[in-house]
Short mmCIF file of C-alpha atoms and ligand atoms in Angstrom, two decimals:
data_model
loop_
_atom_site.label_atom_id
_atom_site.label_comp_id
_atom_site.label_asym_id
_atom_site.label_seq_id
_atom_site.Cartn_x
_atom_site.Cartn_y
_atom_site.Cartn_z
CA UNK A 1 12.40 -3.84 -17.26
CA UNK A 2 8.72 -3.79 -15.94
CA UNK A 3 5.97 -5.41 -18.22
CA UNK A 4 5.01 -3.24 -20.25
CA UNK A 5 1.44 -2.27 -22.00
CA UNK A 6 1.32 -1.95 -25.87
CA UNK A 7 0.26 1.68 -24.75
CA UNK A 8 3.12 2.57 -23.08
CA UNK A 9 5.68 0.46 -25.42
CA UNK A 10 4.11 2.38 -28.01
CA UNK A 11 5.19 6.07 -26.29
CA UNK A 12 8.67 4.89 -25.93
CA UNK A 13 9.59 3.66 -29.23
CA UNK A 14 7.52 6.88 -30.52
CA UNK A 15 9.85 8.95 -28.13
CA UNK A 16 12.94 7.72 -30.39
CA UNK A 17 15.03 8.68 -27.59
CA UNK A 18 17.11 5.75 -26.96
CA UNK A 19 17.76 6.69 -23.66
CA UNK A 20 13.91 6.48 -22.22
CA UNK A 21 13.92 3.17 -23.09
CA UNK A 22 16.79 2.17 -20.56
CA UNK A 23 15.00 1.38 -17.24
CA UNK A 24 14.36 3.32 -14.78
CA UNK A 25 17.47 2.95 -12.34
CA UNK A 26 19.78 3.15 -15.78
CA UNK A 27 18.80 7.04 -16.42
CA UNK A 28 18.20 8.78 -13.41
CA UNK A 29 20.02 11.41 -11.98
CA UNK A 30 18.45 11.53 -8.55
CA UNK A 31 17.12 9.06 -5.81
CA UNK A 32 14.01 7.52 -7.54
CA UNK A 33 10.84 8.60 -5.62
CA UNK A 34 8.15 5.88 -4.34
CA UNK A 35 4.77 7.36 -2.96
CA UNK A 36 1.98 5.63 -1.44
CA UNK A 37 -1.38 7.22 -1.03
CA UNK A 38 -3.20 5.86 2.26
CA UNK A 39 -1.66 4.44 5.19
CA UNK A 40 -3.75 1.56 5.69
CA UNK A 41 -3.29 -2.26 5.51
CA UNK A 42 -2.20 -2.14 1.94
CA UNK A 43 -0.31 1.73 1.97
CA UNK A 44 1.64 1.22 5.40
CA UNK A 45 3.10 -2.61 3.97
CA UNK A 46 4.02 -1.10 1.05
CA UNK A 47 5.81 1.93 2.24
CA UNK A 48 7.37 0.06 4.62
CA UNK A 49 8.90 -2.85 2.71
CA UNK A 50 10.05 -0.83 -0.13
CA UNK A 51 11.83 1.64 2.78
CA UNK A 52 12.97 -1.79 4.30
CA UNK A 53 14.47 -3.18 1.16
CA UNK A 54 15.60 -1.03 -0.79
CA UNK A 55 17.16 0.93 1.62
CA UNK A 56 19.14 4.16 0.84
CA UNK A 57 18.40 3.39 -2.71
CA UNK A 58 14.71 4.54 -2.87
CA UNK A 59 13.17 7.72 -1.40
CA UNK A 60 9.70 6.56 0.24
CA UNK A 61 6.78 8.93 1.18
CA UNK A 62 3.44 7.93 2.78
CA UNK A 63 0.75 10.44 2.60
CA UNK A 64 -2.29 9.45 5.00
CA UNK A 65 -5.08 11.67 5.99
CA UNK A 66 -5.42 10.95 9.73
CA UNK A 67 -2.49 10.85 12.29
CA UNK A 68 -3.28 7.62 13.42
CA UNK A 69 -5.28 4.00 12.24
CA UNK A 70 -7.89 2.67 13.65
CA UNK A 71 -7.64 -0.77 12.09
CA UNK A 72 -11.35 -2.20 11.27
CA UNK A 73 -9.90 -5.99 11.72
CA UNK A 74 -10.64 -6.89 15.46
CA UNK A 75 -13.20 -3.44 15.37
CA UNK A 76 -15.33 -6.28 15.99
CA UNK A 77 -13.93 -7.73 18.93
CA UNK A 78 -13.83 -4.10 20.49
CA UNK A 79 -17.56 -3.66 19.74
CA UNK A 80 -17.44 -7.23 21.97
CA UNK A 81 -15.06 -5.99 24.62
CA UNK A 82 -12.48 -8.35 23.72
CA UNK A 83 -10.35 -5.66 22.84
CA UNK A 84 -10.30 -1.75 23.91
CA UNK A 85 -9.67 1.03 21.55
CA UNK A 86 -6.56 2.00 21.84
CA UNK A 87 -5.00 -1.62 21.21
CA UNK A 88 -6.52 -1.44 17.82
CA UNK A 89 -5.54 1.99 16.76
CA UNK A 90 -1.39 2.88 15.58
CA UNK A 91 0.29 5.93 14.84
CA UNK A 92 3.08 6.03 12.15
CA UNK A 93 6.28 7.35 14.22
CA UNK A 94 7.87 4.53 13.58
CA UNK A 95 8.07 3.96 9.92
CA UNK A 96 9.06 7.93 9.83
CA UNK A 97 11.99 6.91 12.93
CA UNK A 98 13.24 3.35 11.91
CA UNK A 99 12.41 3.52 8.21
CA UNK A 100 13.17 6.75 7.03
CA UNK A 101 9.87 7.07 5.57
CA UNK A 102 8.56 11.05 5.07
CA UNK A 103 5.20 10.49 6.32
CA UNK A 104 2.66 13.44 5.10
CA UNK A 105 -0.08 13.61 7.15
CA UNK A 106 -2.58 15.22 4.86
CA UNK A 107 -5.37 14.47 2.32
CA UNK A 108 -4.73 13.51 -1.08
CA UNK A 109 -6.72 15.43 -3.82
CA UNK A 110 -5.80 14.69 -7.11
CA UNK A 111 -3.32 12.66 -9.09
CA UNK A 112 -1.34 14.80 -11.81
CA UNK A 113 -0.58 11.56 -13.94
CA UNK A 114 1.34 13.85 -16.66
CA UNK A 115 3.28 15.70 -14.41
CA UNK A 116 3.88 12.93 -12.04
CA UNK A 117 2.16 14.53 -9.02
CA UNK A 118 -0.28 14.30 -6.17
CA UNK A 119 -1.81 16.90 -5.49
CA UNK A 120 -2.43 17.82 -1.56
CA UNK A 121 -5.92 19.04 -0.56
CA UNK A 122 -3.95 22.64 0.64
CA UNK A 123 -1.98 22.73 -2.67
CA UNK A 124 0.83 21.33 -2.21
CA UNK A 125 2.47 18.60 -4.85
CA UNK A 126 4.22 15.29 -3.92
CA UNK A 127 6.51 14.28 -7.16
CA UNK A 128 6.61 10.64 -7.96
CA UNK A 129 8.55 8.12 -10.19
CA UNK A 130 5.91 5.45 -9.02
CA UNK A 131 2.48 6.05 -6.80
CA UNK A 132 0.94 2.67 -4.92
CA UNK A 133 -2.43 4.12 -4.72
CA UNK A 134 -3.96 2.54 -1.45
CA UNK A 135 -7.20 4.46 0.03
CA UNK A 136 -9.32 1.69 0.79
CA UNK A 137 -13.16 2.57 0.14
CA UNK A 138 -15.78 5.00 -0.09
CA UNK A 139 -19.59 4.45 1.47
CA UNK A 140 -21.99 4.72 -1.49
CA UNK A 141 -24.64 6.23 1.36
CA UNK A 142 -27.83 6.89 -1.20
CA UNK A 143 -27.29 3.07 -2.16
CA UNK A 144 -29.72 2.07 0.80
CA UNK A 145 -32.55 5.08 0.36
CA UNK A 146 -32.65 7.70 3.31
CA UNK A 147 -29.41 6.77 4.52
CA UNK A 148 -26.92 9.98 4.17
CA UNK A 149 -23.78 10.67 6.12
CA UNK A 150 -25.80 12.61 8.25
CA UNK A 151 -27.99 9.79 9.17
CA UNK A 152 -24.50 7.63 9.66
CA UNK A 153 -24.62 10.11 12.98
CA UNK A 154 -27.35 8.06 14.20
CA UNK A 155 -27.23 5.02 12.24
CA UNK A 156 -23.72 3.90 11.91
CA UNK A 157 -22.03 2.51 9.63
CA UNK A 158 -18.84 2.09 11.13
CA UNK A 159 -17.29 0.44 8.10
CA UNK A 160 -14.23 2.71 8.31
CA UNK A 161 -13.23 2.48 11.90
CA UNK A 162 -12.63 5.10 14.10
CA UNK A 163 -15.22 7.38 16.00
CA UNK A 164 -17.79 5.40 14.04
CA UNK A 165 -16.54 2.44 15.82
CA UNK A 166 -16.84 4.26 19.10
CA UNK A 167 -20.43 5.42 18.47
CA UNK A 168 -21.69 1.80 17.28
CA UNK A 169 -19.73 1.06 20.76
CA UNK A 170 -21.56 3.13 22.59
CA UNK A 171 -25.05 2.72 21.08
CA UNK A 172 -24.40 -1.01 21.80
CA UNK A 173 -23.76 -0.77 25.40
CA UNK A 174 -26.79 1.68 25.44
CA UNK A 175 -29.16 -1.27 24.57
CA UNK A 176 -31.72 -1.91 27.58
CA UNK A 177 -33.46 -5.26 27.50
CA UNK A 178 -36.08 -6.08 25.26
CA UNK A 179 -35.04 -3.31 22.56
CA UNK A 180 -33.89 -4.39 18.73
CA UNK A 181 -30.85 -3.73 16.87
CA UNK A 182 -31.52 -3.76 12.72
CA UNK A 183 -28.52 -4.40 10.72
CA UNK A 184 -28.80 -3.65 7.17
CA UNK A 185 -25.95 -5.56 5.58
CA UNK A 186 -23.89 -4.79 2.74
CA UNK A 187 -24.45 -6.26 -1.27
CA UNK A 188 -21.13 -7.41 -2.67
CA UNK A 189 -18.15 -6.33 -3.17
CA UNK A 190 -17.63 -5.02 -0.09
CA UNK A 191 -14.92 -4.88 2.55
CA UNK A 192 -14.36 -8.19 4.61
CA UNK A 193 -16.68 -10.49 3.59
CA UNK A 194 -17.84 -12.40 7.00
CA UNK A 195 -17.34 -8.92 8.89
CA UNK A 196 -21.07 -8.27 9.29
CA UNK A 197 -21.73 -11.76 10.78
CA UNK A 198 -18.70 -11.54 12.84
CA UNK A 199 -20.10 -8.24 13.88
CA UNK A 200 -23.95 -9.28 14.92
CA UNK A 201 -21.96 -12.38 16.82
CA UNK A 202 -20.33 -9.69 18.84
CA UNK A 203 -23.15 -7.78 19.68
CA UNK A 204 -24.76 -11.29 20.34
CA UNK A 205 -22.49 -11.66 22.89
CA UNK A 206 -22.66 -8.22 24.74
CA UNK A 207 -26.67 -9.00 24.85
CA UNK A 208 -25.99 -12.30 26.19
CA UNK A 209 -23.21 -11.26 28.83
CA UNK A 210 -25.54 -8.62 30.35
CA UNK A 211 -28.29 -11.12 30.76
CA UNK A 212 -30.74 -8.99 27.68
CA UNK A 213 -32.41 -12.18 26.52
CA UNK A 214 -34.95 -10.81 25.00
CA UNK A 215 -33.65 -8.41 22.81
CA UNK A 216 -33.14 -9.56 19.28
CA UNK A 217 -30.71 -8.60 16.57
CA UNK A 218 -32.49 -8.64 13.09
CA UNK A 219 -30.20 -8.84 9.60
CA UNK A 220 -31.45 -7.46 6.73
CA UNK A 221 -29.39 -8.56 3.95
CA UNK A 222 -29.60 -7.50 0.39
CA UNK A 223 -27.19 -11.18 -0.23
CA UNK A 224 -29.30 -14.21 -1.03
CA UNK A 225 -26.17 -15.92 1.08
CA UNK A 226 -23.03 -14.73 2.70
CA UNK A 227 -19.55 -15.98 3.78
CA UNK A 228 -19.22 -19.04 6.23
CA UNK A 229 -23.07 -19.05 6.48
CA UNK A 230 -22.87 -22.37 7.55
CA UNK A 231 -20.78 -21.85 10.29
CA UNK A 232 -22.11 -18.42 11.62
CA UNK A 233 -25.67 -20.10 12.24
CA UNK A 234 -24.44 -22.81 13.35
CA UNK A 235 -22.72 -21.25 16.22
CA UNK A 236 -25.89 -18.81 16.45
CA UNK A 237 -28.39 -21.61 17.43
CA UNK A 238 -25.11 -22.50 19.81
CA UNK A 239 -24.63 -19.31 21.61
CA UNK A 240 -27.80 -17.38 20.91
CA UNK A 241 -30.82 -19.35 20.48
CA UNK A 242 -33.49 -17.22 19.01
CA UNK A 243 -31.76 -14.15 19.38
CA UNK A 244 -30.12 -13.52 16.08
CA UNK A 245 -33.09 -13.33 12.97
CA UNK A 246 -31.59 -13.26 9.00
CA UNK A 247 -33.67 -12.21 6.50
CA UNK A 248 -32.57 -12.28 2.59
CA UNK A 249 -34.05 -11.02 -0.17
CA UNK A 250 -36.46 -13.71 -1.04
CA UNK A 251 -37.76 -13.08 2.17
CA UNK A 252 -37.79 -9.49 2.75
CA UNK A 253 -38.50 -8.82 -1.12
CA UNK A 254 -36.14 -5.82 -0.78
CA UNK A 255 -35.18 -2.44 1.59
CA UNK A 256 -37.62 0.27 0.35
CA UNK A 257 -35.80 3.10 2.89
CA UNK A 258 -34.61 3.62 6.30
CA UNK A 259 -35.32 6.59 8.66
CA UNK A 260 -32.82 7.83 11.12
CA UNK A 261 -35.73 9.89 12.56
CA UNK A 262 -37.59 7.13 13.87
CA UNK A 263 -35.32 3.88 13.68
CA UNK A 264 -37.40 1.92 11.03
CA UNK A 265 -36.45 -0.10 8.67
CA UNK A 266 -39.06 -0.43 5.76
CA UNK A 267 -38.59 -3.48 3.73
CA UNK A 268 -41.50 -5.12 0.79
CA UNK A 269 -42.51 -7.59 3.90
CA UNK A 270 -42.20 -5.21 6.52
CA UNK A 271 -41.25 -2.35 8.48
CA UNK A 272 -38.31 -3.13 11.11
CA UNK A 273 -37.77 -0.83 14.40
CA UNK A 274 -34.63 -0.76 15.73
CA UNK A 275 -33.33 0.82 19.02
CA UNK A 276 -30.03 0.50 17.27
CA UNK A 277 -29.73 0.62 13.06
CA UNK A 278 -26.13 -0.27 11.13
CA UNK A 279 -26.12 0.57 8.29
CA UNK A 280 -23.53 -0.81 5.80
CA UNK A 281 -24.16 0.66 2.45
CA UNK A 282 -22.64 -0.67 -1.15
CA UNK A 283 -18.91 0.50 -1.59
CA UNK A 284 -16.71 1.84 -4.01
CA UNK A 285 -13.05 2.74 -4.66
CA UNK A 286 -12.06 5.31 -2.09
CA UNK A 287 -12.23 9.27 -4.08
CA UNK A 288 -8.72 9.74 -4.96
CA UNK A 289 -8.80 6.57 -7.33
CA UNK A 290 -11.41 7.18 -9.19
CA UNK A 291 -10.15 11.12 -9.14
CA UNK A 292 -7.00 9.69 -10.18
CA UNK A 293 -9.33 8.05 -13.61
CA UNK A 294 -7.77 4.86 -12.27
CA UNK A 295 -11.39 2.89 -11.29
CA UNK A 296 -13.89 1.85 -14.17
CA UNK A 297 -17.65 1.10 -14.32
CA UNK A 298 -17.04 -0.84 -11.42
CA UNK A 299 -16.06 2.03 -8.81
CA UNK A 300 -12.83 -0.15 -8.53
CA UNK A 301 -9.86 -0.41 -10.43
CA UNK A 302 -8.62 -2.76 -12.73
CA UNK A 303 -4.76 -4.35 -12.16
CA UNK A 304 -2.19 -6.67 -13.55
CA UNK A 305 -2.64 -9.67 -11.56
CA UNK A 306 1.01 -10.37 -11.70
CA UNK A 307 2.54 -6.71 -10.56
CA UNK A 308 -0.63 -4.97 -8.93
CA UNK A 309 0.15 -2.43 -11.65
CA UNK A 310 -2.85 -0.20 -12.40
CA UNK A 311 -4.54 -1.06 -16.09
CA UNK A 312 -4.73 2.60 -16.66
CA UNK A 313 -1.35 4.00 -15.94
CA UNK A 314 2.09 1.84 -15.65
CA UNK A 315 3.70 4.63 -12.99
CA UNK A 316 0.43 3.47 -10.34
CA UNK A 317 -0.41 0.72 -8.14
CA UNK A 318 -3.73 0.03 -6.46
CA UNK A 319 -3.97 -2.61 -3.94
CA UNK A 320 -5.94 -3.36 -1.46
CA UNK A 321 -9.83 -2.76 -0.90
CA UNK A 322 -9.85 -0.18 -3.89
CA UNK A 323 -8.51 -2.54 -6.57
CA UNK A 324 -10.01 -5.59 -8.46
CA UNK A 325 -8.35 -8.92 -6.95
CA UNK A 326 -10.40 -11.15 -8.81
CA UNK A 327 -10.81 -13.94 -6.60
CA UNK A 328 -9.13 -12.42 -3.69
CA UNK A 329 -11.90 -10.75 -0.80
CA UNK A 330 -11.20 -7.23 0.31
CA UNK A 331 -9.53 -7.64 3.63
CA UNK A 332 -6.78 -6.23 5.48
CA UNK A 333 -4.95 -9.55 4.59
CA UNK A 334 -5.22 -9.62 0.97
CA UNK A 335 -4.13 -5.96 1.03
CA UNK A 336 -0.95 -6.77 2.79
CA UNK A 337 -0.19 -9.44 0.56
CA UNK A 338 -0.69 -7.22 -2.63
CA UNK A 339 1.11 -4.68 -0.93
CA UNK A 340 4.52 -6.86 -0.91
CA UNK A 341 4.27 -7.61 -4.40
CA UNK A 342 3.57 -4.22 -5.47
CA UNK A 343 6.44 -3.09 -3.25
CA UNK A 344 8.81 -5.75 -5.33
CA UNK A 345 7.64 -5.09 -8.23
CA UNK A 346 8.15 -1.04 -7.77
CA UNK A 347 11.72 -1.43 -6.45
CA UNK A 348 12.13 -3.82 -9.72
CA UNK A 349 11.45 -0.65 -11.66
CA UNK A 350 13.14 2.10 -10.06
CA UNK A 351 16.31 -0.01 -8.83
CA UNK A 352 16.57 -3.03 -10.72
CA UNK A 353 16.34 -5.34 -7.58
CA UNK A 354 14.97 -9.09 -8.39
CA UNK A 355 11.49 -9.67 -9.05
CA UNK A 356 10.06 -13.15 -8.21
CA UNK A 357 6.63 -14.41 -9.50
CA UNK A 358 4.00 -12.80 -7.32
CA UNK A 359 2.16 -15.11 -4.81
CA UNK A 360 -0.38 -13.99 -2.58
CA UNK A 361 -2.49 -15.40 0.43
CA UNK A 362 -5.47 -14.18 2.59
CA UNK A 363 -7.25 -15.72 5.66
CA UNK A 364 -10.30 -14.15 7.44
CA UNK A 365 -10.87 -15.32 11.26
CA UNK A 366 -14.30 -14.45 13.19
CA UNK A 367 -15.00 -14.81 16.50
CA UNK A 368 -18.42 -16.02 17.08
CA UNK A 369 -18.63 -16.35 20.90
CA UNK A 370 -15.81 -16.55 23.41
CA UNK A 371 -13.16 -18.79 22.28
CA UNK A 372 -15.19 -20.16 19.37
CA UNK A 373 -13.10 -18.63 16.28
CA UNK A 374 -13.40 -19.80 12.65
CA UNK A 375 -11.66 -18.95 9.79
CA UNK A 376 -11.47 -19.03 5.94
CA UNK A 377 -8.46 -18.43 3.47
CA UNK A 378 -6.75 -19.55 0.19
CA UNK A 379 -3.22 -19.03 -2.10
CA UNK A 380 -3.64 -17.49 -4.94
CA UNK A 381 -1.27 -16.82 -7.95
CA UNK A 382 -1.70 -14.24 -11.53
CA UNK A 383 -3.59 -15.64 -13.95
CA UNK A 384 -4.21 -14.67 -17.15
CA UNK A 385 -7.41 -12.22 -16.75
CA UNK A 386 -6.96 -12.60 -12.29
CA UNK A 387 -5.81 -12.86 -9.41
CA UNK A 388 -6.98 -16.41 -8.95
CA UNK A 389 -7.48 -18.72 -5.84
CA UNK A 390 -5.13 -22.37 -6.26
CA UNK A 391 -5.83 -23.71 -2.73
CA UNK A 392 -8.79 -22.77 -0.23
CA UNK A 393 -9.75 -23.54 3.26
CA UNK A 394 -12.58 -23.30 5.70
CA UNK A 395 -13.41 -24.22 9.55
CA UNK A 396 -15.82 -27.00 9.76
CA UNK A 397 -19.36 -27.45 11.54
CA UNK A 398 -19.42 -29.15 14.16
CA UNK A 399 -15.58 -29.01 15.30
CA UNK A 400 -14.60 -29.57 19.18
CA UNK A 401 -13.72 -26.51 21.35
CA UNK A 402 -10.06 -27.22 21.50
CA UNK A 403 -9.82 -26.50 17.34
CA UNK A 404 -12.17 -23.46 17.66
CA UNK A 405 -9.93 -22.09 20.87
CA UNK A 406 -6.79 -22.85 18.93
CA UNK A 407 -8.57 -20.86 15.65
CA UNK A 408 -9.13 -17.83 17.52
CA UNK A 409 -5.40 -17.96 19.51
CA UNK A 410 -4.04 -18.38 15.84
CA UNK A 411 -5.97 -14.97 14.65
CA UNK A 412 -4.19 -13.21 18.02
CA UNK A 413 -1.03 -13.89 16.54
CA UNK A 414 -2.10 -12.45 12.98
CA UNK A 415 -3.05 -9.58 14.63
CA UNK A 416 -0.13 -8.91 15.95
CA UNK A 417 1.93 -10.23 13.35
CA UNK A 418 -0.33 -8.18 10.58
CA UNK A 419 0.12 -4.85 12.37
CA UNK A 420 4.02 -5.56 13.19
CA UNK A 421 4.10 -5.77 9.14
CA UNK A 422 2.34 -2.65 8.51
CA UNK A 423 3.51 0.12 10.93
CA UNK A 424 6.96 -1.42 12.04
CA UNK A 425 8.60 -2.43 15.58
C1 FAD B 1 -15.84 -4.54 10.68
C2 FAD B 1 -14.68 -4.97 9.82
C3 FAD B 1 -13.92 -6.06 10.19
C4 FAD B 1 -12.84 -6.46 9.42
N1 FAD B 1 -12.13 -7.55 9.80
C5 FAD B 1 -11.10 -7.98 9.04
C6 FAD B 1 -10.36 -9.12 9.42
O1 FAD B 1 -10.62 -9.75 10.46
N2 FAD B 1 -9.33 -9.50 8.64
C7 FAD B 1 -8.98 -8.82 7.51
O2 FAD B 1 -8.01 -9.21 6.86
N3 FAD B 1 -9.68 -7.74 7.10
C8 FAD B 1 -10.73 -7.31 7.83
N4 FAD B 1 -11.45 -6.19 7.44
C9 FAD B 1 -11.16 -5.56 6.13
C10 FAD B 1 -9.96 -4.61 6.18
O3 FAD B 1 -10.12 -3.64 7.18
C11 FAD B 1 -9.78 -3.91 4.84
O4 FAD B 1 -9.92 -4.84 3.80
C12 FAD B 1 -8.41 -3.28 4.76
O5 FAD B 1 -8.28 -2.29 5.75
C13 FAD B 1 -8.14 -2.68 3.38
O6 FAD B 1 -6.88 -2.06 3.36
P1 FAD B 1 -6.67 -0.79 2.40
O7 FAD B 1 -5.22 -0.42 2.51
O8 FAD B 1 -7.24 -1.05 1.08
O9 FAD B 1 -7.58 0.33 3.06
P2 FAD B 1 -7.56 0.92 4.52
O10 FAD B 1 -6.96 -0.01 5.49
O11 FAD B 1 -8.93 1.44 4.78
O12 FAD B 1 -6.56 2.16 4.41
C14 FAD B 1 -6.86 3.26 3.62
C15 FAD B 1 -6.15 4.46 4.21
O13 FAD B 1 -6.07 5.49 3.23
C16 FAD B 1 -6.35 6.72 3.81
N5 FAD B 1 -6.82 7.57 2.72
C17 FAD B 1 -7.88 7.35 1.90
N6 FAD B 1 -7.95 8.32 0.97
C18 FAD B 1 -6.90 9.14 1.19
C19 FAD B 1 -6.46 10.33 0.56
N7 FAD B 1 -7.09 10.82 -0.51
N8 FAD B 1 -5.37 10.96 1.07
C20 FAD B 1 -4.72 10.46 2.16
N9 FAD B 1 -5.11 9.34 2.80
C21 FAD B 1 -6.19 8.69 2.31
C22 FAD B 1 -7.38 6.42 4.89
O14 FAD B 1 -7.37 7.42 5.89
C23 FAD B 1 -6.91 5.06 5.40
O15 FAD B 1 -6.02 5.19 6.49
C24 FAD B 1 -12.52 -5.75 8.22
C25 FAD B 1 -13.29 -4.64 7.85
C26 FAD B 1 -14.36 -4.25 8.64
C27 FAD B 1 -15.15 -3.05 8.23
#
């Protein structure tokens, strides 16, 4: 029997009906029905494993807008021409072929909680017994004033990857010498915590490789500090002396607006000109949870750290970037490992398979220059309010090239072992 809330307890012994309080796999007539909203890190896992273990006992559908993912992990090493495009983008054949997963390819409007429905953008409704709701997030553009999706045209964001990848890409490799990228980072929580450092390291190394020493790369970050600060400038001084320019808020006193029209930057200290802006703007839940009324003040949404079951409604799941992990970051990682224990925990429910005590894991690599990778991670188990971290780890300053090499070798294999996990072999 899942964990119940008092809520929910509460509407079954009102119902009286002896029968609705027998689980799930106990009363039904027909194959229970599993959906999962996005087919991202966290969506594609889950449909897969629940497909993959439960087997011909569970019906599993995965509705995802787009036909195929760009994944935004290693985005950064494409923007560095470690990687090309289409090595970081997969298609979802293969969960439908070897899986027997009905993938929709379609956007998700609305959740019908009552009726136990989604609701398709053309009309059409998706029953469910349970929903993993899995969309990833939503750009809050008017966070940073003057920015607009429009202005994303020219100033990318590229924080969902995918032809804004491409167009970073190719504003990037447009940069003559002498000119200035402006990155405006993000404030927390956002997606992948060291991505934006990883990023300007990338870009670093594209100026660097083309001989464009003097061009600069200017951060302006709304953080007073960010993820493995230590090590990121660190390797900067390394790899690009002088090149690479980090302003917080106790310098820059704040970001007044930006202008797509002209490039600048305007901050309390100054105005910034950049040949190339990115913009990464404050996030929230992605639209259909917060449709759904699963997200609170927050824009994300609040879960049972032991089940990934959504505070709001017992038949939904939200992992990944749009749920509250408590100490777990929002990265592709942490969304796979939520995924799995969402996936047990729903096949608990609808076929009365085992469910073991949810653990979960995350580590984030990032390149910083060619073979210099560094990486940060933790366990984590359910505690009583969170998700919360029981073991951490981070690279070291000052470690020899062989660890470094061997750091960024190891996040080649994740790669490939991450994406393996999500869309099958
Ligand atoms: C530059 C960058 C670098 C990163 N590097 C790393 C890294 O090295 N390691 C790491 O672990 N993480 C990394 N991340 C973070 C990682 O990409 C995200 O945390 C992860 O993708 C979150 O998974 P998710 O399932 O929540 O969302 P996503 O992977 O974004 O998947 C959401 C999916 O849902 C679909 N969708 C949304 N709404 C609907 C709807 N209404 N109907 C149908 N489909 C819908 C979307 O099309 C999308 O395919 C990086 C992120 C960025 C931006």
């Amino acid at each position: 029997m899942p964990n119940l809330t008092r809520r929910s307890f509460g509407l079954l012994v009102g119902a009286g009906a002896t029968s609705l309080a027998l689980p799930y796999y106990a009363r039904a007539q027909g194959k229970p029905k599993a959906v999962v909203i996005g087919g991202g890190a966290g969506g594609a896992t889950a449909a897969r494993y629940m497909a993959k273990d439960a087997g011909e006992d569970l019906d599993v559908t995965l509705i995802e807008a787009n036909p195929a993912y760009t994944t935004c992990f290693f985005s950064n090493l494409y923007l560095g021409g470690f990687r090309d495009f289409d090595s970081i983008t997969h298609g979802y054949d293969t969960l439908a072929s070897n899986y027997g997963i009905t993938v929709v390819n379609g956007m998700a409007d609305a959740v019908d909680r009552d009726a136990k429905m989604v609701v398709m953008a053309d009309g059409s409704k998706v029953p469910y017994d349970r929903l993993v709701v899995s969309p990833g997030i939503d750009l809050i553009y008017d966070s940073v004033p003057g920015y607009s999706e429009e202005a994303a045209e020219i100033m990318p964001h590229s924080w969902k990857a995918g032809p804004q990848t491409q167009l970073l890409k190719a504003k990037l490799d447009a940069i003559e010498n002498g000119q200035q990228i402006v990155m405006v980072a993000p404030p927390n929580p956002y997606r992948c915590p060291p991505g934006p450092y990883e990023r300007v390291s990338m870009m670093a190394h594209i100026l660097k490789s083309k001989g464009l020493n003097d061009s600069k790369i200017v951060i302006i970050d709304p953080k007073p500090k960010f993820s493995k600060q230590a090590l990121f400038q660190e390797g900067w001084d390394k790899h690009y002396p002088g090149m690479i320019e980090w302003y917080g808020p106790d310098v820059h006193g704040g970001i007044v607006k930006v202008d797509a029209s002209t490039g600048e930057v305007e901050t309390d200290l100054d105005t910034f000109q950049g040949d190339l802006v990115n913009v990464i703007p404050a996030q929230k839940a992605g639209m259909i949870a917060s449709k759904a009324a699963l997200a609170n003040d927050s824009g994300f949404c609040a879960i049972d750290p032991a089940s990934m079951r959504s505070k709001e409604d017992d038949s939904i799941f939200v992992i990944g970037d749009a749920c509250i992990a408590g100490d777990m970051p929002k990265s592709g990682f942490s969304a796979n490992s939520q995924a799995k224990v969402a996936a047990m925990t729903i096949r608990g429910d609808l076929t009365g398979s085992r469910v073991f005590p949810a653990k979960y894991s995350n580590t984030c690599w990032s390149l910083i220059e060619t073979n210099d990778g560094v990486k940060v991670g933790a366990q984590y188990a359910p505690a009583e309010e969170k998700i919360a971290s029981t073991s951490k780890f981070i690279s070291q300053t000052g470690e020899d090239a062989g660890l470094r090499q061997a750091t960024y070798e190891e996040s080649i294999g994740w790669y490939k072992g991450i994406t393996t996990d999500m869309f099958g072999a």
